[in-house]
Coordinates of C-alpha atoms and ligand atoms in Angstrom, one line a residue:
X838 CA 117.6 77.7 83.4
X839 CA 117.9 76.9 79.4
X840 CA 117.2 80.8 77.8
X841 CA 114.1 80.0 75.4
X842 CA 112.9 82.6 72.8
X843 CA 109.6 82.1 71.2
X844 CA 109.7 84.5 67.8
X845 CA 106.0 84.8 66.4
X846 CA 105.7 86.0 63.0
X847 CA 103.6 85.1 60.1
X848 CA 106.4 85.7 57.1
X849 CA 108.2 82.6 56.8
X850 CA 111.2 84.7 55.2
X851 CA 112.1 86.7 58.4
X852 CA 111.3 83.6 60.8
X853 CA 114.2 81.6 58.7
X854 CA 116.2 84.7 58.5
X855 CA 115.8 85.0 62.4
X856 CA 116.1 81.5 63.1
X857 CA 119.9 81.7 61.4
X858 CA 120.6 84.7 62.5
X859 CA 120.2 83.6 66.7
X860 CA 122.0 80.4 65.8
X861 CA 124.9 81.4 67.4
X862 CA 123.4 82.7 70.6
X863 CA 122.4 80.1 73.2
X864 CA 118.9 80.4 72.9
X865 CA 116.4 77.3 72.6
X866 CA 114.2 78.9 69.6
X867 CA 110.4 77.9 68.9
X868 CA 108.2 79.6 66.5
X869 CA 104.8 80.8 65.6
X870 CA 103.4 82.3 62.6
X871 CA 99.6 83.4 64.2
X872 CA 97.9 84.0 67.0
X873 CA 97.0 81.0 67.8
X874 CA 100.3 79.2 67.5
X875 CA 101.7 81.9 69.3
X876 CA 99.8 81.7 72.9
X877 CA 99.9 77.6 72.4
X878 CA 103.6 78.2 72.1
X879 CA 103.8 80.4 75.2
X880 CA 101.9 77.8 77.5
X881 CA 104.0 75.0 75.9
X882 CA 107.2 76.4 76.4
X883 CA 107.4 79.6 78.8
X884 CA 110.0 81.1 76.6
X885 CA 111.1 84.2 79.0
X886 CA 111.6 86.1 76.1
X887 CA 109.1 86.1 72.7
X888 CA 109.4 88.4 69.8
X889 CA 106.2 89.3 68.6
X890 CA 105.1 90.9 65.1
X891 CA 102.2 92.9 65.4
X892 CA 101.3 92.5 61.8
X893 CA 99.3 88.8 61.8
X894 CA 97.2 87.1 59.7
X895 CA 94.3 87.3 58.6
X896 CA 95.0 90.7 58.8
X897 CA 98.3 91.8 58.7
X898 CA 97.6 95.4 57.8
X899 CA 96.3 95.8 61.3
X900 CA 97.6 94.5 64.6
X901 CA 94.5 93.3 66.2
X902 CA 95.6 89.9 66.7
X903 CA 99.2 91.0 67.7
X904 CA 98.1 93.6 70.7
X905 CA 95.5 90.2 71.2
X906 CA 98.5 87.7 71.4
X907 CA 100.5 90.4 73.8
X908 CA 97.6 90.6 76.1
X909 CA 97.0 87.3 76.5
X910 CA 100.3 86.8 76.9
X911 CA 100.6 89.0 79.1
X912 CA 98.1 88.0 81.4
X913 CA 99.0 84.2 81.2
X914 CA 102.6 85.4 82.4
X915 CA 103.6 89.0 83.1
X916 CA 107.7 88.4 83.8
X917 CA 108.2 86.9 80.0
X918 CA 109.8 89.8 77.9
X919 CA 107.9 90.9 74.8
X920 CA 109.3 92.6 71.8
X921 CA 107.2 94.4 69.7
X922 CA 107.8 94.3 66.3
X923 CA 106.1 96.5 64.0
X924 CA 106.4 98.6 60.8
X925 CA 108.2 102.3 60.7
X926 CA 105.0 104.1 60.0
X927 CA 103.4 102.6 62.5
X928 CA 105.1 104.3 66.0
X929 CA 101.6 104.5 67.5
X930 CA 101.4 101.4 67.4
X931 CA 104.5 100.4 69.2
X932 CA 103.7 103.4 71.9
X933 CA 100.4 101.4 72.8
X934 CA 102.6 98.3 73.0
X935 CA 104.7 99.3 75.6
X936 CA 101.7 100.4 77.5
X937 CA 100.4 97.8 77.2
X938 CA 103.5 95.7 79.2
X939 CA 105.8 94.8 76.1
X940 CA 109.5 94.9 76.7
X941 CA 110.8 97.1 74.1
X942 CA 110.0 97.5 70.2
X943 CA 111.7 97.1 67.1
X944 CA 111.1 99.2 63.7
X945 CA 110.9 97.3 60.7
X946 CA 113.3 96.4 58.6
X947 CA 114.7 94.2 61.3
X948 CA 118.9 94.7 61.8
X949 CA 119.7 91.6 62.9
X950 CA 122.6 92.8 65.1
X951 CA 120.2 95.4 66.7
X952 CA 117.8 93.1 67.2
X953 CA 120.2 90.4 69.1
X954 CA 121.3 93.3 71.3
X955 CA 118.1 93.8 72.2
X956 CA 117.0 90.4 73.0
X957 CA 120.3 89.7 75.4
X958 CA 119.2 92.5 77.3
X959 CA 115.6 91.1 77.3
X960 CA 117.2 88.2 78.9
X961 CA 119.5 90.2 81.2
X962 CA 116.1 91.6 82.5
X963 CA 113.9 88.8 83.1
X964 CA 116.9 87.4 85.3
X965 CA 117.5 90.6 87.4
X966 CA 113.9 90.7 87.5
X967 CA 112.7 87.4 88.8
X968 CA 116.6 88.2 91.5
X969 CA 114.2 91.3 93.0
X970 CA 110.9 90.5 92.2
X971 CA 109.5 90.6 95.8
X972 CA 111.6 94.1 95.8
X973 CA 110.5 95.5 93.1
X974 CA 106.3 94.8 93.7
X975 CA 106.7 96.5 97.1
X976 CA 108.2 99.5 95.9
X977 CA 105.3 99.7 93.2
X978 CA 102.8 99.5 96.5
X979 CA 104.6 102.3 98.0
X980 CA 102.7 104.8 96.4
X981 CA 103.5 107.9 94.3
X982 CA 107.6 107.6 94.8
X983 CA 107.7 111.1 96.3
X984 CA 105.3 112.6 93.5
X985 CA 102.6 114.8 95.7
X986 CA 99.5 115.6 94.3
X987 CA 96.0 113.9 93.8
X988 CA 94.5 115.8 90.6
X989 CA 93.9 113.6 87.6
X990 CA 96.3 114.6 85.7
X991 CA 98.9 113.6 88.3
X992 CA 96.8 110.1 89.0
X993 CA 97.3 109.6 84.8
X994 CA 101.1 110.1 85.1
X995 CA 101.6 108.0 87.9
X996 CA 99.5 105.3 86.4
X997 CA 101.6 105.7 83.3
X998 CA 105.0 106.1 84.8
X999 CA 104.3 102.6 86.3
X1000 CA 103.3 100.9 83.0
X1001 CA 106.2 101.9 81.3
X1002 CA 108.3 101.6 83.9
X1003 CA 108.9 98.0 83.3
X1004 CA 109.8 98.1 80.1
X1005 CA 113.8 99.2 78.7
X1006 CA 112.3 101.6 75.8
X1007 CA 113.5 105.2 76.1
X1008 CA 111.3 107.3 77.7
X1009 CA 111.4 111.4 76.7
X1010 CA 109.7 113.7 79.4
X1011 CA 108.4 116.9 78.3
X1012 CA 107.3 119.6 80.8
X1013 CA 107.7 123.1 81.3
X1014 CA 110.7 123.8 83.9
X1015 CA 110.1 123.1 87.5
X1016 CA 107.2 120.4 86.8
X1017 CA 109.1 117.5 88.4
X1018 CA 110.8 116.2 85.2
X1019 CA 113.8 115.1 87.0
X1020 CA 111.5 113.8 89.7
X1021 CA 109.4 111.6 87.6
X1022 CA 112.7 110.6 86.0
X1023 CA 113.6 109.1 89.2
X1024 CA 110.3 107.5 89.9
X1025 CA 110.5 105.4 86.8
X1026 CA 113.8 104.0 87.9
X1027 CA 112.9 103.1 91.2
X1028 CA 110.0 101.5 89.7
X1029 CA 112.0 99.5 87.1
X1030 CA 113.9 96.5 87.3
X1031 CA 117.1 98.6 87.2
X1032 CA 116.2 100.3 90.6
X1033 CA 119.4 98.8 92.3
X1034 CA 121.3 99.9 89.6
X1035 CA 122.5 103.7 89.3
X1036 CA 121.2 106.6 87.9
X1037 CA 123.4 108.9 86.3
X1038 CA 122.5 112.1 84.7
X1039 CA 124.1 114.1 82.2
X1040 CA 122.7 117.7 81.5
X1041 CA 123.0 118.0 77.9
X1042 CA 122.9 122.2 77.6
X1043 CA 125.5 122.9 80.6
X1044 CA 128.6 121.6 78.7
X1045 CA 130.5 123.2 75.6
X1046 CA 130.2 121.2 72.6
X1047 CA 133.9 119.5 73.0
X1048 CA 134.1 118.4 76.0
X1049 CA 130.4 116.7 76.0
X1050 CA 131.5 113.6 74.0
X1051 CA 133.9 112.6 76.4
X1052 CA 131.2 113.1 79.3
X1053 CA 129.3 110.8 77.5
X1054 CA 131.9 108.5 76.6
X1055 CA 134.6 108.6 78.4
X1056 CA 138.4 109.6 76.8
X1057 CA 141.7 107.5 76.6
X1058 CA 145.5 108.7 78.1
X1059 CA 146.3 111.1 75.0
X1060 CA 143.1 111.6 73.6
X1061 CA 143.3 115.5 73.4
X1062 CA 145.7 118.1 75.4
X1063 CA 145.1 118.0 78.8
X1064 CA 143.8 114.0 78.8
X1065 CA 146.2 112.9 81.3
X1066 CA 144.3 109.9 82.6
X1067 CA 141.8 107.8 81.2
X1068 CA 138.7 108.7 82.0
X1069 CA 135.4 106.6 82.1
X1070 CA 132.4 108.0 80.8
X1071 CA 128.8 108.6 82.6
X1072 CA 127.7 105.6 79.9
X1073 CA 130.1 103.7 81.7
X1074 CA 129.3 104.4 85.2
X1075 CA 125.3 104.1 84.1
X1076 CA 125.4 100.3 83.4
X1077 CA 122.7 98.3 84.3
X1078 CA 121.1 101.2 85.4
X1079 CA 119.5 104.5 84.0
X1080 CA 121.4 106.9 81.9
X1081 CA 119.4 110.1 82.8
X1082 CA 119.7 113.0 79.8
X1083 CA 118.5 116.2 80.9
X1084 CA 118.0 119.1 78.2
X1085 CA 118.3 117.0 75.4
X1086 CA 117.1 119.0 73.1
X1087 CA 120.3 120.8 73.6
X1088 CA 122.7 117.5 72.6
X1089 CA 124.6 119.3 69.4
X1090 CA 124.0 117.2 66.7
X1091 CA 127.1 115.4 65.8
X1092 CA 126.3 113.4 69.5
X1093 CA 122.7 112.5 68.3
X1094 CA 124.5 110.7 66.0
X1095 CA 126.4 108.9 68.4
X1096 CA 123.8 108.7 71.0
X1097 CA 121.6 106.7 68.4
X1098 CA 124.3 104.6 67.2
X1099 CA 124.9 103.9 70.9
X1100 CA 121.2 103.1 71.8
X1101 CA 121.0 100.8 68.8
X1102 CA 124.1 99.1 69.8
X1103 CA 125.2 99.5 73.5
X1104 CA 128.6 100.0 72.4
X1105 CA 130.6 102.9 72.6
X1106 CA 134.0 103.7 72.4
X1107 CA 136.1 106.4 74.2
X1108 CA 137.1 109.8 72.7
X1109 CA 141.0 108.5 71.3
X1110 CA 139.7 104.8 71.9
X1111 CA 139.0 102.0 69.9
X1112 CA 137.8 99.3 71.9
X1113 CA 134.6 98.8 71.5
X1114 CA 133.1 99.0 75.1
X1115 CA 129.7 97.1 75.8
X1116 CA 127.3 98.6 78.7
X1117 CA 123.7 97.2 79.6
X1118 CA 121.9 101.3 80.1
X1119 CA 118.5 102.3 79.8
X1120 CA 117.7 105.9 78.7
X1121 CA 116.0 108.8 80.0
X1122 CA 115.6 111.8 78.4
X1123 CA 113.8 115.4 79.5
X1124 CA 113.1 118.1 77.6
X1125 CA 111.2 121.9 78.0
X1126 CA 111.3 122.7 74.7
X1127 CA 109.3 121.4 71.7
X1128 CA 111.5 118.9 70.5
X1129 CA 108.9 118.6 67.3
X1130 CA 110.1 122.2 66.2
X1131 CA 113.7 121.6 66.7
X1132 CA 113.1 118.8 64.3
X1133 CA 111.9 120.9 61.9
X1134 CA 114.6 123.0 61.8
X1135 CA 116.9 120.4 61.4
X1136 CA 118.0 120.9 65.0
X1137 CA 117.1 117.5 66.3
X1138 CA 118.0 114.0 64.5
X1139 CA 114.3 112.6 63.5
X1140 CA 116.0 109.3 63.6
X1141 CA 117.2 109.8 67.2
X1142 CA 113.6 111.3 67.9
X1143 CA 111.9 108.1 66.8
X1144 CA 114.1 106.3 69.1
X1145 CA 113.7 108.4 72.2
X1146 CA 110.6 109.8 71.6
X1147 CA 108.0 106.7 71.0
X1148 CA 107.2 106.5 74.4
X1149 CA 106.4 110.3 75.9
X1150 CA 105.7 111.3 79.7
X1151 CA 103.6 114.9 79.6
X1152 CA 104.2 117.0 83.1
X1153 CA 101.2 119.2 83.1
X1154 CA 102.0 122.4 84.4
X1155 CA 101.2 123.4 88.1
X1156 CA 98.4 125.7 87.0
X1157 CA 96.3 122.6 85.7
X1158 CA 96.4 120.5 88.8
X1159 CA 94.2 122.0 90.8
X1160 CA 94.4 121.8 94.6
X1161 CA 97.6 119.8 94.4
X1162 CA 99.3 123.1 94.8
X1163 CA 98.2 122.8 98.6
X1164 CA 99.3 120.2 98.9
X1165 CA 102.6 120.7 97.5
X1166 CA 102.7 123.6 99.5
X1167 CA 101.8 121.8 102.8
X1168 CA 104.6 119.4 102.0
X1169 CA 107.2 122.1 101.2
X1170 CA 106.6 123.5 104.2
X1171 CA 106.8 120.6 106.4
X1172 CA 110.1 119.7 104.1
X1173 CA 111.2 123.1 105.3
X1174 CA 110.6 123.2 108.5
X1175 CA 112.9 120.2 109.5
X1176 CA 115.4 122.1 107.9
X1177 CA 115.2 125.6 108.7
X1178 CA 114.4 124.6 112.6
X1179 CA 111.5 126.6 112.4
X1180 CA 107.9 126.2 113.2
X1181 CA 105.1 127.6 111.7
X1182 CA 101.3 126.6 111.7
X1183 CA 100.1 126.7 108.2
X1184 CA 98.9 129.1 105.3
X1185 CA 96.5 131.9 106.1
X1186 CA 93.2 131.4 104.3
X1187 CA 94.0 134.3 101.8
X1188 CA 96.9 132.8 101.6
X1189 CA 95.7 129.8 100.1
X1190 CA 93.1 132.1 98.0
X1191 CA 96.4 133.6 96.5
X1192 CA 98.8 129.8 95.9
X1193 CA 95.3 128.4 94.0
X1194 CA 94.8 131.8 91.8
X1195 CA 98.7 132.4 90.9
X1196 CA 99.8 130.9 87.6
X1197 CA 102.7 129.7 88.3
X1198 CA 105.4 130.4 85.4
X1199 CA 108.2 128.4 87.1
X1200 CA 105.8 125.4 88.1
X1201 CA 106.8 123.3 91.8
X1202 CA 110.1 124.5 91.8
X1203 CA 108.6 128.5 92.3
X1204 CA 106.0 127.0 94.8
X1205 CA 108.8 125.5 96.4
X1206 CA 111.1 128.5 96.5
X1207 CA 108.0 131.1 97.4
X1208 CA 107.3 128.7 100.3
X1209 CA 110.5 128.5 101.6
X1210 CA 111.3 132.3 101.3
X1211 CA 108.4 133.1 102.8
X1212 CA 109.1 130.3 105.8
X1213 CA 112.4 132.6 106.6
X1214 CA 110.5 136.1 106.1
X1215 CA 107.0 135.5 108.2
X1216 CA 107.1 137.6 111.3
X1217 CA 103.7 135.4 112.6
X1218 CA 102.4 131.8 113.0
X1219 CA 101.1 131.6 109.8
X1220 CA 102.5 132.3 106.1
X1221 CA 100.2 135.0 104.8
X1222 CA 100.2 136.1 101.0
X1223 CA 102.1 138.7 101.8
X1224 CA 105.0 136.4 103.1
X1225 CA 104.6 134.9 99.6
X1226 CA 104.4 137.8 97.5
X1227 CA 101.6 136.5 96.3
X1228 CA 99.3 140.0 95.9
X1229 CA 100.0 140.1 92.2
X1230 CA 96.6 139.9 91.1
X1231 CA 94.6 142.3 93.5
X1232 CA 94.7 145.7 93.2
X1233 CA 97.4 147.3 95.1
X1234 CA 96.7 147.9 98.7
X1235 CA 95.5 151.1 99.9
X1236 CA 98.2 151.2 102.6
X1237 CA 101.4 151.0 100.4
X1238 CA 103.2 153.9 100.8
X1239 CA 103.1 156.4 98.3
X1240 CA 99.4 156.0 97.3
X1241 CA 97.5 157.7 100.2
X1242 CA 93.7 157.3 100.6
X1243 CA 93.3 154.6 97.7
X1244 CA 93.8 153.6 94.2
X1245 CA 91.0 154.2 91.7
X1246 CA 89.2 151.7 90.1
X1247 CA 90.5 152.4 87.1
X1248 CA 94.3 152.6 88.2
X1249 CA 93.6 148.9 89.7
X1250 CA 92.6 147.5 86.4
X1251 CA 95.3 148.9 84.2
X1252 CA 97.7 147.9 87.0
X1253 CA 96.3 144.2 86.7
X1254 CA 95.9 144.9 82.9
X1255 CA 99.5 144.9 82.7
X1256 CA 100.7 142.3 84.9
X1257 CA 98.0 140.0 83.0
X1258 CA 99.9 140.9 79.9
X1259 CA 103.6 140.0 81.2
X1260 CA 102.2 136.9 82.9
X1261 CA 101.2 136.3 79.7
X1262 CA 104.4 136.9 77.7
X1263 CA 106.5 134.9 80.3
X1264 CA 104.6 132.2 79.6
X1265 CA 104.6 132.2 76.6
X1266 CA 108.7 132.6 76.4
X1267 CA 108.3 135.9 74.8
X1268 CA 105.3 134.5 71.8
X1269 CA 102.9 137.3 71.4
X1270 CA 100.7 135.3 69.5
X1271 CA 100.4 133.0 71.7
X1272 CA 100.3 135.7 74.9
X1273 CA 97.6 137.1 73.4
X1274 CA 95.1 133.6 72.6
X1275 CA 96.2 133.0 76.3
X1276 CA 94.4 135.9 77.6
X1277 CA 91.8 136.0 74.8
X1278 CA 92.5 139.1 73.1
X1279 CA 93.5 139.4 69.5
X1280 CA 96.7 140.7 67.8
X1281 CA 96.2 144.3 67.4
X1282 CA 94.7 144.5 70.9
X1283 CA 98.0 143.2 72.2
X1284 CA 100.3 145.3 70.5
X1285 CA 97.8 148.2 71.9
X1286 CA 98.3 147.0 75.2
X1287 CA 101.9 146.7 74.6
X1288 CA 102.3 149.9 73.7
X1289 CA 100.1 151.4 76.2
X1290 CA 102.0 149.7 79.2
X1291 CA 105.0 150.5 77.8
X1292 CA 106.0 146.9 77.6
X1293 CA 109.7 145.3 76.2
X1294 CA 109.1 142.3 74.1
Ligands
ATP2420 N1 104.7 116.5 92.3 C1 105.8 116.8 93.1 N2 105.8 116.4 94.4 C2 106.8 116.8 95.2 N3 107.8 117.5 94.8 C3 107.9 117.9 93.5 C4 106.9 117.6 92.6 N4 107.2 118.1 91.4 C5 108.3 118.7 91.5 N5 108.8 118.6 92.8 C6 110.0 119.2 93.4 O1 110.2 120.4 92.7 C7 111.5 120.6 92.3 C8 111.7 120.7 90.8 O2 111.5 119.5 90.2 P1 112.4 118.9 89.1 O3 113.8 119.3 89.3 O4 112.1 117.4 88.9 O5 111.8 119.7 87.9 P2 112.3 119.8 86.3 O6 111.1 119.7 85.5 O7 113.4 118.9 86.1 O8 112.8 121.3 86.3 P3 113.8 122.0 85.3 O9 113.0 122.2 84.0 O10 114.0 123.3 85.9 O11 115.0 121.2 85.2 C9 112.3 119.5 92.9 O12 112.8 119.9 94.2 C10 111.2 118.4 93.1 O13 111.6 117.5 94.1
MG2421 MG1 115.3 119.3 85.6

């Protein structure tokens, strides 16, 4: 099938510029320079691939008639590829976009070499898509690609973790550890077109700063003492799939550089190399950290940020989802049991009581690890609180040792006093200021607690 690109855009400068610039790819080009044109173009001529500026007249300030076109577009045909294109300062813009179904965006000014990268793999894409379309809507039927919960906030991420998933853009997923980061990382690949290709992942804080290039990368015979053999890169083994990049907030900066270079380009070369190698990857990144502060400090590249970080996926934390946490904990423990040989009936209704009030610093990955330690531990049929040390907020029980005939009242509430306040500061990783407009006190009354509970900060 001839490769047709449509490119809309109302500046007759950039269409000429783009029409000699693609020349010497095999594409059969047709143009637009409004709205109209544009969707009289698509019916015309099916391109699979259109680029479309956002910026069109009468307008061009504002991109009502380009987020019209790409709607329309969109639901005339939903397998043609869409490229956004739209000014710097105007990211939002190109986040709605791909939420919208567009293929990938473009910040202005155009680079004509980025730009023709990005439109090969536009086309490399629409084939492998139409190869597994049937594949690829069943999956999306499936359901919630091992994701567990029903609170809205899960429903939102789903539903966005599917409308992006199409797309190529990089996604960054922000989440405080143990929120299923990783997990929705691997639902957006088995939801994209790239789902029979691989997923590698590359944790970006586990590895000293000289040897991470060459993780990335890849190194040749002789690149550095010790480089025996030549060595292919996690790049290399994540073509036509999903490059997965977990902690990146940790990448040292000198591979930002690279990273974005690489992402602009998909070419790389090895560490000691010169060959220019040429990969088809999408990327994923995750992050727990504020990647907006690093950036301030100059620890993150804003150019690699505006790369990575147009499109966003936000884990909420396992203490705003409600009853999920039953059912996550009903589904760990039916996880578990397969494995551990070992049948149990269910969660005592304190028990419960206890998983829905706890706060839940490490997120699933605690619930999972309480459940599972408390699946080993339970002398009876049913996991009680006590199995998952889950008393922390009550007052401590009259029948531990050491505290015959009962606790006083006001015993109980300093004891919860203080765990409130180092709930607080774990949370917080250590931020008093923020510790204490989590638990609604001010400044001085924290350090007053602090000091009365004998608390390390
Ligand atoms: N919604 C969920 N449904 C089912 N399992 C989940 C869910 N969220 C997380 N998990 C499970 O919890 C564990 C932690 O998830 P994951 O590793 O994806 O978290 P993370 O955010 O990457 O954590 P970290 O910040 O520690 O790297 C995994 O075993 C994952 O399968
Ligand atoms: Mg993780």
């Amino acid at each position: 099938m001839k490769q047709k690109l449509l490119i809309v855009d109302d500046n007759e400068d950039i269409r000429q510029q783009l029409k000699w610039g693609l020349s010497s790819e095999p594409y059969e080009l047709s143009f637009a320079k409004n709205a109209e044109e544009a969707l009289a173009a698509f019916q015309a001529h099916s391109p699979q691939v259109v680029t479309l500026d956002l910026g069109l007249p009468p307008n061009t300030e504002d991109s009502t008639q380009g987020f019209h076109c790409l709607e329309s577009m969109r639901a005339r045909n939903n397998a043609a590829r869409i490229i956004v294109i739209t000014g710097f300062d105007s990211r939002d813009y190109a986040r709605r976009a791909v939420e919208m179904g567009a293929h990938d965006f473009f910040l202005k000014p155009i680079n004509l070499d980025e730009l023709k990268v990005m439109v090969r793999r536009a086309f490399q894409l629409h084939e492998l898509r139409q190869d597994n379309a049937d594949q690829s809507a069943q999956a999306s039927d499936a359901g919630q690609e091992g994701i567990i919960g029903r609170s809205p906030a899960i429903r939102d991420l789903l539903a966005q973790i599917r409308r992006v998933a199409q797309s190529d853009v990089p996604v960054l997923i922000q989440g405080e550890s143990g929120t299923g980061k990783e997990l929705a990382a691997r639902a957006l690949h088995a939801l994209s077109s790239r789902a029979r290709g691989p997923m590698v992942s590359i944790n970006c804080g586990a590895l000293p700063e000289n040897l991470i290039e060459s993780e990335f990368f890849g190194h040749e015979r002789g690149a550095f003492t010790g480089a025996v053999a030549t060595v292919q890169g996690k790049v290399e083994f994540a073509h036509r799939g999903v490059l997965f990049l977990d902690e990146i907030g940790e990448l040292p900066v000198n591979l930002q550089v690279k990273l974005l270079r690489f992402l602009q380009e998909q070419v790389f070369q090895r560490v000691g190399g010169r060959k220019s190698i040429q990969v088809d990857v999408r990327v994923l990144a995750a992050t727990n950290v504020d990647i907006q502060t690093a950036m301030k400090s100059g620890a993150f590249r804003e150019d690699l940020f505006y790369r990575i970080g147009v499109v966003t996926l936000k884990l909420p934390p396992l203490r705003q989802r409600g009853d999920d946490v039953v059912l996550l904990a009903e589904h760990f423990l039916a996880k578990h049991s397969r494995e551990l040989a070992k049948q149990l009936r269910g969660f005592t209704g304190e028990a419960l009581e206890r998983l829905k009030a706890h706060s839940w610093p490490g997120n699933v990955r605690e619930l999972e690890n309480r459940v599972r330690r408390a699946m080993v531990m339970a002398p009876g049929a049913f996991i009680t609180a006590e199995d998952l040390e889950l008393q922390s907020l009550e007052a401590p029980r009259t029948t531990e040792p050491g505290t015959p005939g009962g606790t006083t009242l006001k015993e109980a509430r300093s004891i919860l006093e203080k765990r409130l306040v180092e709930d607080a500061l774990k949370r917080s990783g250590g931020n008093i200021l923020k510790a204490s407009e989590a638990l609604g006190i001010s400044r001085p009354t924290m350090y007053d607690l602090l000091r009365k509970h004998s608390i390390e900060t």
